[in-house]
XYZ file of C-alpha atoms in Angstrom:
381
model
C 154.860 97.818 111.963
C 153.561 100.067 109.085
C 153.090 97.530 106.010
C 155.265 98.810 103.081
C 153.397 99.567 99.911
C 149.833 100.358 99.606
C 147.435 99.210 102.069
C 143.686 98.775 102.380
C 141.741 99.108 105.672
C 139.321 96.379 106.907
C 137.556 98.351 109.563
C 135.315 96.842 112.364
C 133.802 98.415 115.123
C 132.580 97.000 118.818
C 132.048 93.206 116.686
C 133.547 90.685 119.334
C 134.910 87.499 118.875
C 133.179 84.826 117.776
C 133.043 81.674 115.333
C 131.326 84.527 112.819
C 134.493 87.015 113.050
C 136.697 84.124 112.703
C 134.928 83.286 109.646
C 133.486 86.126 107.865
C 136.218 88.821 109.113
C 139.952 87.351 110.337
C 139.379 84.743 107.114
C 138.448 87.012 104.768
C 141.181 89.605 105.283
C 143.412 86.582 105.114
C 141.942 85.636 101.903
C 142.016 89.024 100.663
C 145.774 88.955 100.822
C 146.445 85.811 98.703
C 145.069 87.759 95.466
C 147.727 89.716 94.758
C 146.483 93.141 95.204
C 147.492 95.917 97.738
C 147.575 94.277 101.287
C 144.544 94.453 103.592
C 145.048 94.886 107.175
C 142.642 94.597 109.826
C 141.556 97.318 112.441
C 139.025 96.649 115.319
C 137.884 98.606 117.501
C 136.361 96.796 120.604
C 135.416 96.931 123.900
C 137.306 98.622 126.585
C 135.787 95.439 128.552
C 138.263 92.516 128.675
C 140.370 94.361 125.976
C 143.493 92.528 126.387
C 141.512 89.182 126.052
C 139.534 89.986 123.061
C 142.942 91.489 121.904
C 144.919 88.284 122.318
C 141.752 86.308 120.485
C 141.573 88.540 117.565
C 145.685 88.622 117.124
C 146.082 84.673 117.174
C 143.690 84.615 113.559
C 145.207 87.772 112.434
C 148.680 88.714 114.224
C 148.921 91.762 112.319
C 146.121 93.522 113.165
C 145.886 96.600 114.816
C 143.144 96.021 118.197
C 142.161 99.212 119.746
C 139.947 100.240 122.705
C 136.625 101.966 121.556
C 135.018 105.144 123.196
C 133.258 103.755 125.847
C 129.396 103.419 125.834
C 127.402 103.313 122.299
C 126.090 106.884 122.515
C 129.540 108.125 122.074
C 130.599 106.262 119.128
C 131.810 109.144 116.737
C 134.386 109.973 118.924
C 136.280 107.073 117.202
C 137.096 108.222 114.430
C 139.833 110.667 116.258
C 141.232 106.937 116.418
C 140.757 106.003 112.957
C 142.248 109.385 112.305
C 145.361 108.551 113.753
C 145.490 105.226 111.996
C 144.932 106.810 108.709
C 148.091 109.071 109.354
C 150.130 106.011 110.024
C 149.617 103.866 107.448
C 148.030 106.083 104.646
C 145.301 103.985 103.132
C 144.173 104.132 99.651
C 140.529 102.512 101.256
C 138.671 101.290 103.797
C 136.176 98.154 103.288
C 133.690 98.962 106.277
C 132.111 96.338 107.781
C 128.443 98.121 109.148
C 127.111 101.712 109.159
C 128.983 102.995 112.088
C 132.333 102.008 110.701
C 131.327 103.598 107.510
C 130.437 106.804 108.845
C 133.747 107.165 109.896
C 135.438 106.171 107.118
C 133.282 108.375 105.321
C 134.804 111.086 107.331
C 138.758 110.228 106.891
C 137.047 110.429 102.884
C 136.155 113.754 103.529
C 139.546 114.778 105.487
C 141.939 113.711 102.600
C 142.952 110.747 104.609
C 141.476 108.064 102.377
C 140.357 108.191 98.511
C 137.684 105.188 98.828
C 135.090 103.844 100.875
C 133.422 100.147 100.765
C 130.209 99.595 102.883
C 130.063 95.930 103.575
C 126.839 95.557 104.305
C 125.971 92.337 106.329
C 122.297 92.763 106.594
C 119.305 95.368 106.744
C 120.903 97.143 109.677
C 117.858 99.540 110.548
C 115.424 96.974 110.275
C 116.876 94.684 112.590
C 117.434 97.391 115.315
C 114.036 98.668 114.875
C 112.436 95.121 114.757
C 114.810 93.156 117.648
C 116.008 96.384 119.400
C 119.716 95.550 119.811
C 120.008 98.061 122.392
C 117.389 99.535 123.910
C 117.583 102.939 123.448
C 115.240 104.740 120.953
C 117.439 107.716 119.964
C 120.267 105.222 119.090
C 118.007 103.509 117.066
C 116.829 106.508 115.779
C 119.840 106.830 113.912
C 119.832 104.088 111.952
C 117.859 104.673 109.108
C 120.044 107.928 107.944
C 122.641 106.108 109.004
C 122.346 103.367 106.913
C 121.426 104.951 103.582
C 124.374 107.806 103.949
C 126.858 104.541 104.114
C 124.971 103.544 101.044
C 124.567 106.683 99.165
C 127.833 107.921 99.630
C 130.439 104.661 99.869
C 132.205 104.477 96.406
C 131.713 100.437 96.598
C 129.601 97.937 98.215
C 129.182 94.386 99.552
C 126.015 92.149 100.124
C 125.221 89.365 101.764
C 122.286 88.917 99.368
C 120.989 89.591 96.376
C 118.031 89.987 98.801
C 119.805 92.437 100.566
C 120.388 94.717 97.300
C 116.373 94.706 96.691
C 115.990 96.217 99.765
C 118.124 98.957 99.109
C 116.218 99.896 96.329
C 113.053 100.004 97.815
C 114.159 101.258 101.114
C 116.858 103.778 100.178
C 116.188 104.083 96.344
C 119.946 102.691 95.414
C 119.707 103.081 91.730
C 123.606 102.066 91.052
C 125.435 98.540 89.951
C 128.776 99.547 92.184
C 128.291 96.706 94.336
C 129.404 92.670 94.326
C 126.962 89.883 96.377
C 128.720 87.548 98.122
C 126.671 85.708 100.685
C 128.510 84.410 104.544
C 131.401 82.095 103.354
C 132.688 79.215 105.063
C 135.252 79.519 107.515
C 138.338 77.721 107.659
C 137.413 75.250 110.689
C 134.117 73.999 108.287
C 136.539 73.335 105.234
C 137.666 69.815 106.687
C 134.584 67.808 105.199
C 133.031 65.140 106.872
C 135.850 63.493 109.553
C 135.353 60.362 111.206
C 131.438 60.520 111.353
C 130.380 57.175 112.368
C 132.842 57.264 115.381
C 131.675 60.651 116.737
C 127.890 59.597 116.313
C 128.760 56.730 118.052
C 130.089 58.684 120.560
C 126.872 60.935 120.766
C 124.810 57.722 121.700
C 122.984 58.036 117.698
C 121.788 54.692 115.988
C 122.197 54.520 112.294
C 118.037 54.560 112.896
C 118.141 57.881 114.616
C 117.314 61.318 112.678
C 119.324 63.883 114.228
C 118.461 67.540 113.753
C 120.831 69.873 114.587
C 120.473 73.443 115.240
C 123.872 75.288 115.797
C 124.532 78.881 116.892
C 122.683 81.483 119.450
C 119.259 82.032 120.637
C 118.790 85.338 119.985
C 115.894 87.392 118.836
C 115.894 86.800 115.180
C 116.582 82.839 115.673
C 113.236 82.713 116.308
C 113.079 80.116 118.805
C 108.670 79.793 119.407
C 108.611 79.176 115.821
C 111.612 76.741 116.471
C 109.710 74.858 119.346
C 106.400 75.068 117.957
C 108.299 72.805 114.736
C 110.148 70.779 117.065
C 107.359 69.620 120.092
C 105.033 68.487 116.956
C 108.306 66.359 115.658
C 109.381 64.717 118.669
C 105.556 63.907 119.352
C 105.316 62.361 116.322
C 108.061 61.103 115.351
C 109.755 58.465 117.490
C 112.845 58.412 115.543
C 113.814 62.335 115.328
C 116.492 63.328 118.198
C 117.187 66.962 118.449
C 121.186 68.031 119.071
C 121.460 71.788 120.262
C 125.008 73.047 119.253
C 124.460 76.201 121.446
C 124.733 77.456 125.085
C 121.851 76.275 127.588
C 119.099 78.739 128.154
C 115.679 78.331 129.891
C 114.287 77.378 125.789
C 116.128 74.756 125.121
C 116.532 73.199 128.580
C 112.803 73.196 128.723
C 112.620 71.237 125.643
C 115.104 69.088 126.923
C 113.034 68.297 130.278
C 110.290 67.309 127.684
C 111.817 65.219 125.612
C 114.342 63.279 128.405
C 117.027 61.385 126.067
C 115.807 63.078 123.071
C 117.536 66.508 123.057
C 121.048 67.255 123.236
C 122.431 70.428 124.399
C 126.171 71.463 124.016
C 128.179 74.303 123.534
C 131.139 73.833 121.361
C 134.780 75.452 119.944
C 134.293 76.701 116.756
C 136.739 74.108 115.505
C 134.961 71.142 117.583
C 131.599 72.332 114.917
C 132.212 71.249 111.624
C 132.936 67.502 112.982
C 130.266 67.127 114.969
C 127.726 68.629 112.663
C 128.796 66.124 110.509
C 127.477 63.195 112.690
C 123.966 64.660 112.487
C 121.395 64.242 109.643
C 119.406 67.558 108.893
C 120.039 71.110 109.536
C 117.502 73.654 110.883
C 116.960 77.125 109.934
C 113.667 78.428 110.719
C 112.820 81.953 111.724
C 110.253 84.311 111.426
C 109.016 86.210 108.654
C 110.514 89.598 109.042
C 112.799 92.553 106.809
C 116.040 91.258 108.718
C 115.529 87.449 107.772
C 114.400 87.926 104.491
C 117.444 89.605 103.292
C 119.653 87.629 105.590
C 122.946 85.021 104.792
C 122.811 83.180 107.842
C 126.845 81.367 108.388
C 125.066 78.119 109.262
C 123.451 77.311 106.066
C 126.565 76.969 104.100
C 128.116 74.929 107.571
C 125.277 72.509 107.743
C 125.587 72.040 103.812
C 129.990 71.690 104.080
C 128.834 68.852 106.994
C 126.519 67.129 104.552
C 123.697 68.062 106.249
C 120.091 69.039 104.109
C 118.548 72.328 105.486
C 114.876 72.534 106.811
C 114.523 75.482 105.898
C 111.580 78.598 106.836
C 110.354 80.056 103.066
C 111.893 83.541 103.340
C 115.249 82.981 104.509
C 117.198 85.609 102.281
C 118.647 84.226 98.977
C 118.759 80.480 100.630
C 114.958 79.810 100.709
C 115.022 79.767 96.712
C 118.119 77.950 96.675
C 117.188 74.902 99.002
C 113.700 74.552 96.275
C 116.179 74.377 93.105
C 118.623 72.563 93.867
C 117.000 70.122 96.472
C 119.244 70.852 99.287
C 116.941 69.976 102.247
C 113.333 71.100 102.822
C 111.591 74.145 102.422
C 108.767 74.088 105.406
C 106.057 75.874 103.744
C 103.629 73.054 104.766
C 103.683 70.497 107.788
C 106.958 68.716 108.028
C 106.729 65.195 106.750
C 107.919 61.717 108.173
C 112.291 62.305 108.355
C 114.488 59.592 107.361
C 117.890 59.138 107.821
C 119.898 61.316 105.139
C 121.998 58.811 102.776
C 125.602 58.972 101.917
C 124.436 60.121 97.962
C 122.878 63.359 99.836
C 125.543 64.075 101.579
C 128.120 63.888 99.394
C 125.934 66.406 96.919
C 125.237 68.649 99.979
C 129.206 68.593 100.212
C 129.896 69.606 96.867
C 127.523 72.172 96.711
C 128.862 74.035 99.406
C 132.389 73.663 98.387
C 130.993 75.122 95.137
C 129.313 78.095 96.501
C 130.232 79.078 99.869
C 134.227 78.629 100.209
C 135.864 82.046 99.428
C 137.619 81.074 96.274
C 134.529 80.694 94.592
C 134.135 84.575 95.024
C 137.684 85.302 93.777
C 135.957 87.780 91.303
C 134.249 89.372 93.281
C 136.845 90.263 96.136
C 139.270 91.209 93.687
C 136.438 93.948 92.365
C 136.525 95.162 95.945
C 140.584 95.224 95.708
C 140.399 97.484 92.608
C 137.882 99.919 93.501
C 139.598 100.701 96.675
C 143.000 100.567 95.381
């Protein structure tokens, strides 16, 4: 069904369904459509592998989304602009919000052809640096495309979204960006993390934790930029020296976390949970772990788990160079920045938990950024 009235597209390319996609894409589209501006329609170009299941998942979260199988293999990504051209001819959008440089390149071609008037680059991180530092795909030719693509997306778009002030500074230093047509919106909470503590004591008892235990939570994947070697070094020292500490990996079991569990039997738990189960389980823990190596990727990042930890009432143990968040922890006392050795850890007080939850509600809900979201809609209307 073709939307009536003005429409803005939100375009994603090769993003797979996940908790991050729900909180940072489908929830964002839903929120934009509550602000009274042009309606926003999600267009998702996804892999042909498992297409129907991917489509089902996306449309469960956003029934009006158009989910389209992309041209096979990343090397031929430019050909997907043909699909986008057909969408633009059908919907006649005034603007396109583009998640990442690939989507932005396609949208800029639509602008060149007169199929859309304005383009917004949604910058979720330092793309070229991430591909160079972590080789997301082991393809030198594809990696070499990223710097010029990112520079073009940044320089030729009409408006921009950055996830951190640190990312804007990176744009200025690497690409000589001197503009002001941007907003900074960190990764905000998804709907599954807005329910608060739930029945914390019941969940904690079910997990077998006592009031004296200090439970460190690690939520998320163990991808390269997650820096598991640094995390393992920290946790080995803490588990060896602080018998009250236990660790809960809300992750898939792998060789790394499984080896730690074998080394400290009964003190390391590993469980992969559905997104809607994560918030309640986190609330049964005491502190969140956000330990990453010092790279450009991490210096400009806005990890979704930071807000999720706070919303669950968990102060954060964080490395000293994580986007805007390390300074935020220092300034507002939201945990510990690990410049030095980790001190002896005590259970978190209820007052600390309430303060963390309050900070998350004030600074990491989508409503907190309504003025910025409206600025995006106005720029593309």
